[in-house]
Coordinates of C-alpha atoms in Angstrom, one line a residue:
Chain V
D1 CA 14.0 14.3 2.3
A2 CA 13.1 10.8 1.4
G3 CA 9.7 10.0 0.1
I4 CA 7.4 11.1 -2.6
T5 CA 6.5 14.7 -3.3
Q6 CA 4.0 16.4 -5.7
S7 CA 3.9 19.9 -7.0
P8 CA 2.0 22.1 -7.0
R9 CA -0.3 21.1 -4.1
Y10 CA -3.1 23.4 -5.4
K11 CA -3.7 24.6 -8.9
I12 CA -6.5 26.6 -10.5
T13 CA -6.5 26.9 -14.3
E14 CA -8.8 27.6 -17.1
T15 CA -10.4 25.4 -19.7
G16 CA -8.0 24.8 -22.6
R17 CA -4.8 25.5 -20.8
Q18 CA -2.0 23.1 -20.5
V19 CA -1.1 22.0 -17.0
T20 CA 1.7 19.8 -15.7
L21 CA 1.7 18.1 -12.4
M22 CA 5.0 17.0 -11.0
C23 CA 5.9 13.9 -9.0
H24 CA 9.3 13.1 -7.5
Q25 CA 10.3 10.0 -5.4
T26 CA 13.6 9.3 -3.7
W27 CA 13.2 5.6 -3.1
S28 CA 14.3 4.6 -6.6
H29 CA 11.1 2.6 -7.1
S30 CA 10.7 1.2 -10.6
Y31 CA 7.0 1.6 -10.7
M32 CA 5.2 4.9 -10.5
F33 CA 1.5 5.6 -10.9
W34 CA -0.9 8.5 -11.4
Y35 CA -4.5 8.2 -9.9
R36 CA -7.3 10.7 -9.7
Q37 CA -9.8 10.7 -6.9
D38 CA -13.4 11.9 -7.4
L39 CA -16.5 11.7 -5.2
G40 CA -18.5 8.7 -6.3
H41 CA -15.6 7.1 -8.3
G42 CA -12.9 6.5 -5.7
L43 CA -9.3 6.3 -6.9
R44 CA -8.8 5.5 -10.6
L45 CA -5.6 4.8 -12.5
I46 CA -4.7 7.3 -15.2
Y47 CA -1.2 6.1 -16.3
Y48 CA 1.6 4.0 -14.8
S49 CA 5.2 3.5 -15.5
A50 CA 7.2 0.3 -15.0
A51 CA 10.6 2.0 -15.4
A52 CA 12.2 5.0 -17.1
D53 CA 10.9 5.3 -20.7
I54 CA 8.2 2.7 -20.1
T55 CA 4.7 4.0 -19.6
D56 CA 1.2 2.7 -20.3
K57 CA -2.4 3.7 -20.0
G58 CA -4.6 3.0 -17.1
E59 CA -8.4 3.1 -16.7
V60 CA -8.9 6.8 -17.5
P61 CA -6.0 8.1 -19.8
D62 CA -7.9 10.3 -22.2
G63 CA -6.7 13.9 -22.1
Y64 CA -3.5 13.1 -20.2
V65 CA 0.1 12.6 -21.3
V66 CA 3.0 11.3 -19.2
S67 CA 6.7 10.9 -19.6
R68 CA 9.4 9.4 -17.6
S69 CA 13.0 10.2 -18.6
K70 CA 14.4 9.7 -15.1
T71 CA 13.5 7.0 -12.6
E72 CA 12.6 9.5 -9.9
N73 CA 10.3 11.8 -11.9
F74 CA 6.9 11.1 -13.4
P75 CA 5.1 14.2 -14.6
L76 CA 1.5 14.2 -15.7
T77 CA 0.4 16.7 -18.3
L78 CA -3.1 17.8 -19.1
E79 CA -2.8 19.0 -22.7
S80 CA -6.0 21.0 -22.9
A81 CA -7.7 21.1 -19.5
T82 CA -11.4 20.5 -19.3
R83 CA -13.8 21.0 -16.3
S84 CA -14.2 17.2 -16.0
Q85 CA -10.5 17.0 -15.1
T86 CA -11.2 19.0 -11.9
S87 CA -10.1 16.4 -9.3
V88 CA -7.5 15.5 -6.7
Y89 CA -4.5 13.8 -8.4
F90 CA -2.3 11.4 -6.5
C91 CA 1.1 10.1 -7.6
A92 CA 2.3 6.8 -6.1
S93 CA 5.4 4.6 -6.3
G94 CA 6.3 1.1 -5.3
G95 CA 6.1 -2.4 -6.6
D96 CA 4.6 -4.8 -4.1
T97 CA 3.2 -2.0 -2.0
Q98 CA 2.4 1.5 -3.1
Y99 CA 3.1 4.7 -1.3
F100 CA 1.2 7.9 -2.1
G101 CA 2.3 11.4 -2.5
P102 CA 0.4 14.3 -0.8
G103 CA -1.8 15.0 -3.8
T104 CA -2.5 17.9 -6.1
R105 CA -5.9 19.5 -5.9
L106 CA -6.7 20.8 -9.4
T107 CA -9.6 23.1 -10.3
V108 CA -10.4 23.8 -14.0
L109 CA -12.7 26.8 -14.4
Chain J
Q1 CA -14.2 -5.0 -15.4
K2 CA -12.5 -5.7 -12.1
E3 CA -14.5 -4.4 -9.2
V4 CA -13.9 -3.8 -5.5
E5 CA -17.0 -3.1 -3.4
Q6 CA -17.2 -1.5 0.0
N7 CA -20.1 -0.1 2.0
S8 CA -19.7 3.7 1.9
G9 CA -20.9 4.0 5.5
P10 CA -20.6 5.9 7.7
L11 CA -19.9 3.2 10.1
S12 CA -20.3 4.6 13.6
V13 CA -18.8 2.9 16.6
P14 CA -18.2 4.0 20.2
E15 CA -14.7 4.5 21.5
G16 CA -13.2 1.3 22.6
A17 CA -15.4 -0.9 20.4
I18 CA -14.3 -3.1 17.5
A19 CA -14.9 -1.7 14.1
S20 CA -15.4 -4.2 11.3
L21 CA -14.8 -3.0 7.7
N22 CA -15.6 -5.3 4.8
C23 CA -14.7 -5.5 1.1
T24 CA -15.5 -7.9 -1.8
Y25 CA -13.7 -8.2 -5.1
S26 CA -14.6 -9.6 -8.4
D27 CA -11.3 -10.9 -9.8
R28 CA -10.9 -14.5 -8.5
G29 CA -7.3 -14.5 -9.6
S30 CA -6.3 -11.6 -7.3
Q31 CA -3.4 -12.4 -4.9
S32 CA -2.6 -9.2 -3.1
F33 CA -4.9 -7.1 -0.9
F34 CA -4.3 -3.8 0.9
W35 CA -6.1 -1.6 3.4
Y36 CA -5.4 2.2 3.2
R37 CA -6.6 4.8 5.6
Q38 CA -7.3 8.3 4.3
Y39 CA -8.0 11.3 6.5
S40 CA -10.1 14.1 5.0
G41 CA -7.9 16.2 2.7
K42 CA -5.0 13.8 3.0
S43 CA -3.4 11.1 0.9
P44 CA -4.0 7.3 1.4
E45 CA -1.8 5.8 4.0
L46 CA -1.0 2.0 3.9
I47 CA -2.2 0.2 7.0
M48 CA -2.1 -3.5 6.1
S49 CA -1.3 -5.9 3.3
I50 CA -2.5 -9.5 3.2
Y51 CA -1.7 -12.2 0.6
S52 CA -2.8 -15.5 2.2
N53 CA -6.1 -16.8 3.5
G54 CA -6.6 -16.3 7.2
D55 CA -5.8 -13.5 9.6
K56 CA -2.9 -11.1 9.8
E57 CA -2.5 -9.0 12.9
D58 CA -0.6 -5.7 13.4
G59 CA -1.2 -4.0 16.6
R60 CA -4.9 -3.0 16.9
F61 CA -5.5 -4.0 13.3
T62 CA -6.4 -7.4 11.9
A63 CA -6.9 -8.1 8.2
Q64 CA -8.8 -11.2 7.2
L65 CA -8.8 -12.8 3.8
N66 CA -11.1 -15.4 2.3
K67 CA -10.2 -16.0 -1.3
A68 CA -13.0 -18.6 -1.8
S69 CA -15.6 -16.0 -0.9
Q70 CA -13.6 -13.2 -2.5
Y71 CA -13.8 -11.3 0.8
V72 CA -11.4 -9.1 2.7
S73 CA -12.0 -7.4 6.0
L74 CA -10.3 -5.1 8.5
L75 CA -10.9 -5.2 12.2
I76 CA -9.9 -2.3 14.4
R77 CA -9.8 -3.2 18.1
D78 CA -10.1 -0.6 20.8
S79 CA -11.3 2.0 18.3
Q80 CA -10.1 5.5 19.0
P81 CA -11.5 8.9 17.8
S82 CA -8.2 9.2 15.8
D83 CA -9.3 6.2 13.8
S84 CA -12.1 8.2 12.3
A85 CA -11.2 8.3 8.6
T86 CA -12.1 6.6 5.3
Y87 CA -10.7 3.2 4.8
L88 CA -9.9 2.1 1.3
C89 CA -9.7 -1.6 0.2
A90 CA -7.4 -2.2 -2.7
V91 CA -6.7 -5.2 -4.9
K92 CA -3.6 -5.5 -7.0
D93 CA -4.1 -5.9 -10.7
M94 CA -2.6 -9.2 -11.8
D95 CA -2.8 -8.5 -15.6
T96 CA 0.5 -8.3 -17.4
G97 CA 3.0 -6.5 -15.2
R98 CA 0.9 -3.5 -14.4
R99 CA 1.0 -3.8 -10.6
A100 CA -1.7 -1.1 -10.3
L101 CA -4.3 -1.2 -7.6
T102 CA -8.0 -1.3 -8.0
F103 CA -9.7 0.6 -5.2
G104 CA -13.1 0.4 -3.6
S105 CA -14.8 3.7 -3.0
G106 CA -14.0 3.5 0.7
T107 CA -15.9 3.1 4.0
R108 CA -16.1 6.2 6.3
L109 CA -15.6 5.3 9.9
Q110 CA -16.7 7.5 12.7
V111 CA -15.5 6.7 16.3
Q112 CA -17.7 8.4 18.8
P113 CA -15.9 9.5 22.1

């Protein structure tokens, strides 16, 4: 199916565990983005990627790691999850306009 | 720090009325502006993009841009209960080649049947 997908859709983990959120797009967009959405803060950029092997920090990158070895995939890793990383995470792709994946709701206990 | 401001609402309008959603932004150099609709528990969905001063119409939606006043608005004509959602204003980051969006916190619209 064409589009942008995220997995898992829901995840519960414990403080200190490593978690990886997956993002896959079939449009061959060069640009991909990770945002988090929290009440009171709206959507905030965590990391973005302009192309395979090119990534850079956004507004709130601390505690997160990204990689992009293939154009279509852009995984986001929480190296040691904290409660403050409980949020809804959205992946997006596109250049001039951005299209969002369905999101991953992450709870860190 | 770049900012995008929206009234959080809720904005309540009767069915069939015009809903007017407003947004201001701080970066005078911004060139690209977007409206997204987000239903509860869902992801943002692009409704409109606008790049030039003036109005842009698409069906029941009209986006209005005034760069001098750093103001973007979205009008929804003949509002329907299915339009009830949170509307997010977004401005594209013009720094370097980031192409990321800065979002407002959204305005919640309620269309009363």
